[in-house]
């Protein structure tokens, strides 16, 4: 039997050498050494020079065979390294769902462990564009609105990083576009500042056009931020969205510019034919005028049919408008002096409005989401109170008299620093217990809601981490030849391609109509050239033969279109 000792100068790179700790053996991915050292009584929680434990490396390198032995030896997944990251963070970074499940099965609240910057595994996954792992954590009860120490959510980080797929997933789960961080910036502010045009379009589709004139704490709106960063194209797009919202009630007529360009070309051809070509050939070739008019009319009808047809959606649309979160004036939902309390009050107003519109009872899932979001804000209040206490500024009253009891976990009266610290500790423990209970309830409610929609097979794939078989945005199992259309945020059965000219996907549901449209449009174009050929033979060439055309051309080139003026006889 090999002996894995703990001398002060180990040689971890040698298979027959000695390791200083279980963590060093795991860092070299030597599973045999780790298991042998655990059997000899070595501590499973010992940290290396970087503060990492064996669980960190088992999660990062996907050493799944080490998870059970380490956890049986009471290895703790909540031990932070020198950067404040615990093993749960590393498992999320490596998309190791098996490790996440094993380490948090007893206590799902470990999924919300924070590093030195307040980043949770959920926020880290948003920063790395890892929405499949975020879906797994979402079904375990993790809040969509988890905030780091600066009050930034996963949606804000995804918009800042330009992670389009994660932004689309978060919007499909109704992550709030109204939330503000400590600087008063929304997700739209961050996307505009970084110049992420596609992400701003996603946000506009769900109602962020109403936030274009909302300033942050420094008084800058998303339009002003884009202008300051010299994103002039984005500024023009913002103003266009505002105009379209005013005229048509929506920020876009089409999801791309090609459909508008198609309509422009069609309008130009119709005007050219109606006022130039048709008058010149109608006398001799009336059937040509009638034929082209019928072809163009049928082409436009088929274009409209393809535009609004169902290409074969696998699931109903999951990305919906968030206009109900805006309020009458979105700028008034945030108070610079009380940023946390004002947003908590807005959440309460949204819940009350939801109850009033649902005959006195809001959906249970929505109530749990808003309750969990309130705990996120209460955590920020506790952090602010602890920060003031550490700075020696006094704890003050963390409750807002104007907004009512926004932090019910802390009493108003304090005598000395010791009692204040004890009060904060008790409030923190109470909040963690409530967050854990709310997360468990929310996770069960989300799973039950998914099962009620017939998502049992989808759920089994997500639980196993087999994300290649599913689409986490549409919440559906991938069928043969089905694909997710990022332009529309939905999966299409037997998808062929996304056609920007019809602003729609081409799939099983509209392949035939699309083929007929393309064929008929091609015939319309060819027949238009035929009518132009007739126009030249019926109008242009006869004018040339009579000389009138040359006279007109000579007059134009000489700069005179009238008869020469002669002096009057005396």
Coordinates of C-alpha atoms in Angstrom, one line a residue:
X1 CA 0.0 0.0 0.0
X2 CA 1.3 3.4 -0.9
X3 CA 1.7 6.0 1.8
X4 CA 0.7 9.6 1.1
X5 CA 2.4 11.5 3.9
X6 CA 2.2 15.2 4.8
X7 CA 5.9 16.3 4.9
X8 CA 6.7 20.0 4.5
X9 CA 8.4 19.6 1.1
X10 CA 6.1 17.4 -1.0
X11 CA 6.7 16.6 -4.7
X12 CA 3.2 16.5 -6.0
X13 CA 4.1 16.0 -9.6
X14 CA 5.5 12.5 -9.0
X15 CA 3.0 9.7 -9.0
X16 CA 5.0 7.9 -6.3
X17 CA 5.9 11.0 -4.3
X18 CA 4.2 12.5 -1.3
X19 CA 1.6 15.2 -1.1
X20 CA 1.3 17.8 1.6
X21 CA -2.5 17.6 1.7
X22 CA -5.5 16.1 0.1
X23 CA -5.9 19.4 -1.7
X24 CA -2.5 19.1 -3.4
X25 CA -3.3 15.6 -4.5
X26 CA -6.6 16.7 -6.0
X27 CA -4.9 19.6 -7.7
X28 CA -2.8 17.0 -9.6
X29 CA -6.0 15.0 -10.4
X30 CA -4.6 12.0 -8.6
X31 CA -7.8 10.4 -7.4
X32 CA -6.0 7.3 -6.0
X33 CA -3.9 9.5 -3.8
X34 CA -6.9 11.4 -2.5
X35 CA -8.8 8.3 -1.7
X36 CA -5.8 6.7 0.0
X37 CA -5.0 9.8 2.1
X38 CA -8.7 10.1 3.2
X39 CA -8.6 6.4 4.3
X40 CA -5.4 7.2 6.3
X41 CA -7.3 10.0 8.2
X42 CA -6.1 13.1 6.4
X43 CA -8.4 16.1 6.7
X44 CA -10.7 16.6 3.7
X45 CA -11.0 20.3 4.3
X46 CA -7.3 21.2 4.4
X47 CA -6.5 24.2 2.1
X48 CA -3.5 24.7 -0.1
X49 CA -1.5 27.9 -0.5
X50 CA -4.3 29.5 -2.6
X51 CA -7.0 28.5 -0.1
X52 CA -8.5 25.8 -2.3
X53 CA -9.7 22.6 -0.9
X54 CA -10.0 19.2 -2.6
X55 CA -13.6 19.9 -3.3
X56 CA -12.6 22.9 -5.4
X57 CA -10.4 20.8 -7.6
X58 CA -12.9 17.9 -7.8
X59 CA -15.5 20.3 -9.0
X60 CA -13.2 22.1 -11.5
X61 CA -11.6 19.0 -13.0
X62 CA -14.9 17.0 -12.9
X63 CA -13.4 14.4 -10.7
X64 CA -16.8 13.0 -9.9
X65 CA -15.4 9.8 -8.3
X66 CA -14.0 12.0 -5.5
X67 CA -17.2 13.8 -4.6
X68 CA -18.8 11.0 -2.5
X69 CA -15.6 10.2 -0.6
X70 CA -14.9 13.8 0.2
X71 CA -18.5 14.6 1.3
X72 CA -18.6 11.4 3.4
X73 CA -15.5 12.7 5.2
X74 CA -17.5 15.9 5.9
X75 CA -15.7 18.1 3.3
X76 CA -17.4 21.5 3.4
X77 CA -18.4 23.1 0.1
X78 CA -18.7 26.5 1.7
X79 CA -15.0 27.1 2.5
X80 CA -13.8 30.1 0.5
X81 CA -10.4 30.3 -1.1
X82 CA -8.2 33.5 -1.1
X83 CA -10.6 35.1 -3.7
X84 CA -13.6 34.2 -1.6
X85 CA -14.8 31.6 -4.1
X86 CA -16.1 28.3 -2.7
X87 CA -16.3 25.0 -4.5
X88 CA -19.8 25.8 -5.6
X89 CA -18.4 28.7 -7.7
X90 CA -15.9 26.5 -9.3
X91 CA -18.5 23.9 -10.1
X92 CA -20.7 26.5 -11.8
X93 CA -17.7 27.8 -13.8
X94 CA -17.0 24.3 -15.1
X95 CA -20.7 23.5 -15.7
X96 CA -20.3 20.6 -13.4
X97 CA -24.0 20.0 -12.5
X98 CA -23.2 16.7 -10.8
X99 CA -20.9 18.4 -8.4
X100 CA -23.4 21.2 -7.8
X101 CA -26.1 18.7 -7.0
X102 CA -23.9 16.6 -4.7
X103 CA -22.6 19.5 -2.7
X104 CA -25.9 21.3 -2.2
X105 CA -28.4 18.4 -2.0
X106 CA -28.8 18.8 1.7
X107 CA -28.8 22.6 1.7
X108 CA -29.7 24.4 -1.6
X109 CA -29.0 27.7 0.1
X110 CA -25.3 26.9 -0.6
X111 CA -26.0 27.8 -4.2
X112 CA -26.2 31.4 -3.1
X113 CA -22.8 31.5 -1.4
X114 CA -21.0 34.8 -2.2
X115 CA -17.3 35.5 -2.9
X116 CA -15.4 38.7 -1.9
X117 CA -17.3 40.7 -4.5
X118 CA -20.7 39.3 -3.6
X119 CA -20.9 37.1 -6.7
X120 CA -23.0 34.0 -6.4
X121 CA -22.7 31.0 -8.7
X122 CA -25.7 32.2 -10.5
X123 CA -24.1 35.6 -11.2
X124 CA -20.8 34.0 -12.2
X125 CA -22.7 31.8 -14.7
X126 CA -24.3 34.9 -16.2
X127 CA -20.9 36.5 -16.6
X128 CA -19.6 33.5 -18.4
X129 CA -22.7 33.1 -20.6
X130 CA -23.6 29.7 -19.1
X131 CA -27.4 29.8 -19.2
X132 CA -27.9 25.9 -19.0
X133 CA -26.4 25.8 -15.6
X134 CA -28.4 28.9 -14.6
X135 CA -31.6 26.9 -15.7
X136 CA -30.5 24.1 -13.4
X137 CA -30.1 26.5 -10.5
X138 CA -33.3 28.3 -11.3
X139 CA -35.2 25.0 -10.9
X140 CA -33.6 24.5 -7.5
X141 CA -35.0 27.8 -6.2
X142 CA -32.3 30.3 -6.9
X143 CA -33.6 33.9 -7.3
X144 CA -33.4 35.6 -10.7
X145 CA -32.7 38.9 -8.9
X146 CA -29.7 37.9 -6.8
X147 CA -27.5 40.9 -6.3
X148 CA -23.8 41.3 -5.8
X149 CA -22.3 43.9 -3.4
X150 CA -23.0 46.7 -5.9
X151 CA -26.6 45.7 -6.3
X152 CA -26.1 44.3 -9.8
X153 CA -28.2 41.4 -11.0
X154 CA -27.4 38.6 -13.4
X155 CA -29.3 40.4 -16.2
X156 CA -27.2 43.5 -15.7
X157 CA -23.9 41.5 -15.8
X158 CA -25.0 39.6 -18.9
X159 CA -25.9 42.9 -20.6
X160 CA -22.5 44.4 -19.6
X161 CA -20.6 41.4 -20.9
X162 CA -22.7 41.1 -24.1
X163 CA -23.8 37.6 -23.4
X164 CA -26.8 37.4 -25.8
X165 CA -27.9 33.9 -25.1
X166 CA -27.9 34.5 -21.3
X167 CA -29.9 37.7 -21.8
X168 CA -32.4 35.9 -23.8
X169 CA -32.8 33.2 -21.2
X170 CA -33.1 35.7 -18.4
X171 CA -35.8 37.6 -20.3
X172 CA -37.6 34.3 -20.9
X173 CA -37.8 33.9 -17.1
X174 CA -39.0 37.5 -16.7
X175 CA -35.8 38.8 -15.1
X176 CA -36.6 42.4 -14.2
X177 CA -35.4 45.1 -16.6
X178 CA -36.5 47.8 -14.1
X179 CA -34.0 47.0 -11.4
X180 CA -31.3 49.6 -10.6
X181 CA -27.9 49.0 -9.0
X182 CA -26.2 51.3 -6.6
X183 CA -25.3 53.7 -9.4
X184 CA -29.0 53.8 -10.5
X185 CA -28.2 52.0 -13.8
X186 CA -30.6 49.6 -15.4
X187 CA -29.7 46.7 -17.7
X188 CA -30.4 49.0 -20.6
X189 CA -27.8 51.5 -19.3
X190 CA -25.1 48.8 -19.2
X191 CA -26.0 47.5 -22.7
X192 CA -26.0 51.1 -24.1
X193 CA -22.7 52.0 -22.5
X194 CA -21.0 48.9 -24.0
X195 CA -22.7 49.4 -27.4
X196 CA -24.4 46.0 -27.5
X197 CA -27.0 46.7 -30.2
X198 CA -28.6 43.2 -30.3
X199 CA -29.0 43.1 -26.6
X200 CA -30.6 46.6 -26.5
X201 CA -33.1 45.3 -29.2
X202 CA -33.9 42.4 -26.9
X203 CA -34.6 44.7 -24.0
X204 CA -36.7 47.0 -26.2
X205 CA -38.9 44.2 -27.2
X206 CA -40.0 43.6 -23.6
X207 CA -40.6 47.2 -22.8
X208 CA -37.3 48.9 -22.1
X209 CA -38.1 51.7 -24.6
X210 CA -39.9 53.3 -21.6
X211 CA -36.5 53.4 -19.8
X212 CA -34.6 55.4 -22.5
X213 CA -35.3 58.7 -20.7
X214 CA -34.6 57.4 -17.2
X215 CA -31.4 58.9 -15.7
X216 CA -29.0 57.1 -13.4
X217 CA -27.6 58.6 -10.2
X218 CA -25.2 60.8 -12.3
X219 CA -28.1 62.1 -14.4
X220 CA -27.3 60.2 -17.6
X221 CA -29.9 58.4 -19.6
X222 CA -29.1 55.3 -21.8
X223 CA -29.2 57.6 -24.9
X224 CA -26.7 60.0 -23.3
X225 CA -24.4 57.1 -22.3
X226 CA -24.4 55.8 -25.9
X227 CA -23.7 59.3 -27.2
X228 CA -20.8 59.8 -24.7
X229 CA -19.3 56.5 -25.9
X230 CA -19.7 57.6 -29.6
X231 CA -22.3 54.9 -30.3
X232 CA -24.1 57.1 -32.8
X233 CA -25.8 54.2 -34.6
X234 CA -27.2 53.0 -31.3
X235 CA -28.4 56.5 -30.5
X236 CA -30.3 56.6 -33.9
X237 CA -31.8 53.2 -33.1
X238 CA -33.0 54.5 -29.7
X239 CA -34.7 57.5 -31.2
X240 CA -36.3 55.4 -33.9
X241 CA -37.7 53.1 -31.2
X242 CA -39.2 56.1 -29.4
X243 CA -40.8 57.4 -32.6
X244 CA -42.2 54.0 -33.5
X245 CA -43.5 53.5 -29.9
X246 CA -45.3 56.8 -30.2
X247 CA -46.8 56.2 -33.6
X248 CA -47.5 52.4 -33.6
X249 CA -47.3 51.4 -29.9
X250 CA -44.3 49.2 -30.4
X251 CA -40.5 49.9 -30.8
X252 CA -40.1 48.0 -34.0
X253 CA -42.3 47.2 -37.1
X254 CA -39.9 44.4 -38.0
X255 CA -37.1 42.6 -36.3
X256 CA -34.6 43.6 -38.9
X257 CA -34.2 46.2 -41.7
X258 CA -34.4 43.8 -44.6
X259 CA -38.2 43.5 -44.4
X260 CA -38.5 47.3 -44.5
X261 CA -36.1 47.4 -47.4
X262 CA -38.2 44.8 -49.3
X263 CA -41.3 46.9 -48.8
X264 CA -39.4 50.0 -50.0
X265 CA -38.3 48.2 -53.2
X266 CA -41.8 46.9 -53.8
X267 CA -43.3 50.4 -53.4
X268 CA -40.7 51.9 -55.8
X269 CA -41.5 49.3 -58.4
X270 CA -45.3 49.8 -58.1
X271 CA -44.9 53.6 -58.4
X272 CA -42.5 53.2 -61.4
X273 CA -44.9 50.8 -63.1
X274 CA -48.1 52.8 -62.4
X275 CA -46.8 56.2 -63.5
X276 CA -44.2 55.4 -66.2
X277 CA -44.5 51.9 -67.6
X278 CA -48.2 51.2 -67.5
X279 CA -49.3 54.5 -69.3
X280 CA -46.9 53.7 -72.1
X281 CA -48.1 50.2 -72.9
X282 CA -51.7 50.1 -71.7
X283 CA -53.0 51.0 -75.2
X284 CA -51.3 48.2 -77.1
X285 CA -50.7 45.7 -74.3
X286 CA -53.5 46.0 -71.6
X287 CA -53.1 42.3 -70.8
X288 CA -49.5 42.9 -69.7
X289 CA -50.6 45.6 -67.3
X290 CA -53.2 43.4 -65.8
X291 CA -51.0 40.3 -65.6
X292 CA -48.2 42.2 -63.7
X293 CA -50.7 43.8 -61.4
X294 CA -52.1 40.4 -60.5
X295 CA -48.7 38.9 -60.0
X296 CA -47.6 41.7 -57.7
X297 CA -50.8 41.6 -55.7
X298 CA -50.4 37.8 -55.2
X299 CA -46.8 38.2 -54.2
X300 CA -47.7 40.8 -51.6
X301 CA -50.4 38.6 -50.2
X302 CA -48.1 35.6 -50.0
X303 CA -45.4 37.8 -48.3
X304 CA -47.9 38.9 -45.6
X305 CA -48.9 35.2 -45.2
X306 CA -45.3 34.2 -44.7
X307 CA -44.7 37.1 -42.4
X308 CA -47.4 36.0 -39.9
X309 CA -47.4 32.3 -40.5
X310 CA -46.4 29.7 -37.9
X311 CA -43.2 28.1 -39.1
X312 CA -43.6 25.2 -36.7
X313 CA -43.0 26.6 -33.2
X314 CA -42.3 23.9 -30.7
X315 CA -43.4 25.9 -27.7
X316 CA -45.4 29.1 -27.0
X317 CA -43.4 32.3 -26.7
X318 CA -41.5 32.5 -23.4
X319 CA -40.3 36.1 -23.7
X320 CA -43.1 38.4 -22.8
X321 CA -43.5 42.1 -22.2
X322 CA -42.7 43.6 -18.8
X323 CA -44.7 46.8 -19.1
X324 CA -46.6 45.9 -15.9
X325 CA -43.3 46.5 -14.0
X326 CA -42.8 50.0 -15.3
X327 CA -45.5 52.0 -13.6
X328 CA -46.8 55.3 -14.9
X329 CA -43.4 57.0 -14.5
X330 CA -40.4 54.6 -14.4
X331 CA -38.1 57.3 -13.1
X332 CA -40.2 57.7 -9.9
X333 CA -39.8 54.1 -8.9
X334 CA -36.2 54.9 -7.8
X335 CA -35.1 57.3 -5.1
X336 CA -31.4 58.3 -5.2
X337 CA -31.4 59.0 -1.4
X338 CA -33.1 55.6 -0.7
X339 CA -32.3 53.3 -3.6
X340 CA -33.0 50.0 -1.8
X341 CA -36.1 51.1 0.1
X342 CA -37.7 52.7 -3.0
X343 CA -37.3 49.6 -5.1
X344 CA -38.7 47.4 -2.3
X345 CA -41.7 49.7 -2.1
X346 CA -42.1 49.4 -5.9
X347 CA -42.1 45.6 -5.6
X348 CA -44.9 45.8 -3.0
X349 CA -46.9 48.1 -5.4
X350 CA -46.4 45.6 -8.2
X351 CA -47.7 42.8 -6.0
X352 CA -50.7 44.8 -4.9
X353 CA -51.5 45.7 -8.5
X354 CA -51.2 42.1 -9.5
X355 CA -53.6 41.0 -6.7
X356 CA -56.1 43.6 -7.8
X357 CA -56.0 42.4 -11.4
X358 CA -56.3 38.7 -10.5
X359 CA -59.6 38.9 -8.5
X360 CA -57.9 39.3 -5.1
X361 CA -55.4 36.5 -5.4
X362 CA -52.1 36.6 -7.3
X363 CA -50.5 33.5 -8.8
X364 CA -48.5 31.6 -6.2
X365 CA -45.4 31.4 -8.3
X366 CA -45.4 35.2 -8.8
X367 CA -45.9 35.8 -5.1
X368 CA -43.0 33.6 -4.2
X369 CA -40.8 35.4 -6.8
X370 CA -41.6 38.8 -5.4
X371 CA -41.1 37.6 -1.8
X372 CA -37.7 36.2 -2.6
X373 CA -36.8 39.4 -4.4
X374 CA -37.7 41.3 -1.2
X375 CA -35.2 39.2 0.7
X376 CA -32.5 40.3 -1.8
X377 CA -33.1 43.9 -1.0
X378 CA -33.2 43.1 2.8
X379 CA -29.7 41.6 2.4
X380 CA -28.5 44.8 0.8
X381 CA -29.9 46.8 3.8
X382 CA -28.1 44.5 6.3
X383 CA -24.9 44.9 4.3
X384 CA -25.2 48.7 4.4
X385 CA -26.0 48.6 8.2
X386 CA -22.9 46.4 8.8
X387 CA -20.8 48.7 6.7
X388 CA -21.8 51.7 8.6
X389 CA -21.1 49.9 11.9
X390 CA -17.6 48.9 10.7
X391 CA -16.9 52.5 9.7
X392 CA -17.9 53.7 13.1
X393 CA -20.6 55.9 11.7
X394 CA -23.4 54.3 13.8
X395 CA -25.9 51.9 12.5
X396 CA -28.8 54.4 12.4
X397 CA -32.2 53.3 11.6
X398 CA -32.2 50.9 8.6
X399 CA -36.0 51.3 8.2
X400 CA -37.4 54.1 6.1
X401 CA -40.2 56.0 7.9
X402 CA -41.6 57.2 4.6
X403 CA -41.8 53.8 3.1
X404 CA -42.8 51.8 6.2
X405 CA -40.9 48.8 7.7
X406 CA -38.7 47.8 4.8
X407 CA -36.4 45.9 7.1
X408 CA -38.4 44.1 9.8
X409 CA -35.4 42.0 10.9
X410 CA -33.7 44.9 12.8
X411 CA -35.2 46.7 15.8
X412 CA -35.0 50.5 15.9
X413 CA -33.2 51.0 19.2
X414 CA -29.5 50.2 19.9
X415 CA -27.5 50.9 23.0
X416 CA -23.9 50.1 22.1
X417 CA -21.7 48.7 19.4
X418 CA -21.8 45.2 20.9
X419 CA -25.6 45.0 20.9
X420 CA -25.7 46.4 17.4
X421 CA -23.3 43.7 16.2
X422 CA -25.3 41.0 17.9
X423 CA -28.5 42.4 16.5
X424 CA -27.0 42.4 13.0
X425 CA -25.8 38.8 13.5
X426 CA -29.3 37.6 14.6
X427 CA -30.9 39.5 11.7
X428 CA -28.5 37.9 9.2
X429 CA -29.2 34.4 10.6
X430 CA -32.9 35.0 10.4
X431 CA -32.7 36.3 6.9
X432 CA -30.7 33.3 5.8
X433 CA -33.3 30.9 7.3
X434 CA -36.1 32.8 5.5
X435 CA -34.2 32.8 2.2
X436 CA -33.6 29.1 2.5
X437 CA -37.3 28.4 3.2
X438 CA -38.4 30.7 0.4
X439 CA -35.9 29.1 -2.1
X440 CA -37.1 25.6 -1.3
X441 CA -40.7 26.6 -1.7
X442 CA -39.9 28.5 -4.9
X443 CA -37.9 25.6 -6.4
X444 CA -40.8 23.2 -5.8
X445 CA -43.3 25.7 -7.3
X446 CA -41.2 26.1 -10.4
X447 CA -40.9 22.3 -10.9
X448 CA -44.6 21.8 -10.3
X449 CA -45.4 24.6 -12.8
X450 CA -43.1 22.9 -15.4
X451 CA -44.6 19.5 -14.8
X452 CA -48.1 21.0 -15.2
X453 CA -47.1 22.2 -18.6
X454 CA -45.9 18.7 -19.7
X455 CA -42.2 19.3 -19.2
X456 CA -41.4 16.0 -17.4
X457 CA -39.0 14.8 -20.1
X458 CA -37.3 18.2 -20.3
X459 CA -36.9 18.3 -16.5
X460 CA -35.2 14.9 -16.5
X461 CA -32.6 16.0 -19.0
X462 CA -31.9 19.2 -17.1
X463 CA -31.6 17.3 -13.8
X464 CA -28.9 15.1 -15.4
X465 CA -27.1 18.0 -17.0
X466 CA -27.7 16.7 -20.5
X467 CA -28.3 20.2 -21.9
X468 CA -27.5 19.2 -25.6
X469 CA -30.9 17.5 -25.7
X470 CA -32.9 20.5 -24.6
X471 CA -33.4 24.2 -25.3
X472 CA -33.4 26.0 -22.0
X473 CA -34.9 29.2 -23.4
X474 CA -38.0 27.5 -24.9
X475 CA -38.0 24.8 -22.2
X476 CA -38.5 22.0 -24.7
X477 CA -36.7 18.8 -25.8
X478 CA -34.9 19.2 -29.1
X479 CA -36.6 17.3 -31.9
X480 CA -34.9 16.0 -35.0
X481 CA -33.9 19.0 -37.2
X482 CA -35.3 21.5 -34.8
X483 CA -33.3 24.6 -34.1
X484 CA -33.5 27.7 -31.8
X485 CA -33.9 30.9 -33.8
X486 CA -32.0 33.5 -31.9
X487 CA -33.6 36.4 -33.8
X488 CA -37.1 35.3 -32.6
X489 CA -36.2 33.5 -29.3
X490 CA -38.1 30.3 -30.2
X491 CA -37.4 26.8 -31.5
X492 CA -38.7 25.7 -34.9
X493 CA -39.5 22.2 -36.0
X494 CA -37.6 21.1 -39.1
X495 CA -36.1 24.6 -39.5
X496 CA -34.6 25.5 -42.8
X497 CA -33.4 29.0 -42.2
X498 CA -34.4 32.4 -40.9
X499 CA -35.4 34.7 -43.8
X500 CA -34.9 38.4 -43.0
X501 CA -36.9 39.4 -46.1
X502 CA -40.1 37.9 -44.6
X503 CA -39.0 38.6 -41.1
X504 CA -39.8 35.1 -40.1
X505 CA -38.3 31.6 -39.9
X506 CA -38.9 29.0 -42.6
X507 CA -39.8 25.6 -41.1
X508 CA -42.3 22.7 -41.3
X509 CA -45.3 25.0 -41.0
X510 CA -44.6 27.4 -43.8
X511 CA -42.1 25.8 -46.2
X512 CA -44.7 25.4 -49.0
X513 CA -46.0 28.9 -48.8
X514 CA -42.5 30.3 -48.7
X515 CA -41.5 28.3 -51.8
X516 CA -44.6 29.5 -53.7
X517 CA -43.8 33.1 -52.6
X518 CA -40.2 32.9 -53.8
X519 CA -41.4 31.4 -57.2
X520 CA -44.1 33.9 -57.7
X521 CA -41.8 36.8 -56.7
X522 CA -39.3 35.6 -59.2
X523 CA -42.0 35.5 -61.9
X524 CA -43.1 39.0 -61.0
X525 CA -39.6 40.3 -61.4
X526 CA -39.1 38.7 -64.7
X527 CA -42.5 39.9 -66.0
X528 CA -41.6 43.4 -64.8
X529 CA -38.6 43.4 -67.1
X530 CA -40.8 42.1 -69.9
X531 CA -43.1 45.1 -69.4
X532 CA -40.1 47.4 -69.5
X533 CA -39.1 45.8 -72.8
X534 CA -42.6 46.5 -74.1
X535 CA -42.4 50.0 -72.9
X536 CA -39.2 50.6 -74.9
X537 CA -40.8 49.2 -78.1
X538 CA -44.1 50.9 -77.7
X539 CA -43.0 54.3 -76.5
X540 CA -39.2 55.0 -76.4
X541 CA -38.2 53.6 -79.8
X542 CA -41.1 55.2 -81.8
X543 CA -40.1 58.6 -80.2
X544 CA -36.6 58.1 -81.3
X545 CA -37.6 57.2 -84.9
X546 CA -39.7 60.3 -85.1
X547 CA -36.9 62.5 -84.0
X548 CA -38.8 64.0 -81.1
X549 CA -36.6 62.1 -78.6
X550 CA -33.4 63.4 -80.1
X551 CA -34.8 67.0 -80.2
X552 CA -35.7 66.7 -76.5
X553 CA -32.2 65.3 -75.7
X554 CA -30.6 68.2 -77.7
X555 CA -32.7 70.8 -75.9
X556 CA -31.8 69.4 -72.5
X557 CA -28.0 69.2 -73.3
X558 CA -28.1 72.8 -74.8
X559 CA -29.8 74.1 -71.7
X560 CA -32.8 75.5 -73.5
X561 CA -36.3 73.9 -73.5
X562 CA -38.1 76.7 -75.4
X563 CA -38.0 78.5 -78.8
X564 CA -35.2 81.0 -79.4
X565 CA -36.3 84.5 -78.6
X566 CA -36.0 86.9 -81.7
X567 CA -35.8 90.7 -81.4
X568 CA -39.0 92.6 -82.4
X569 CA -39.0 94.3 -85.9
X570 CA -38.5 98.0 -85.7

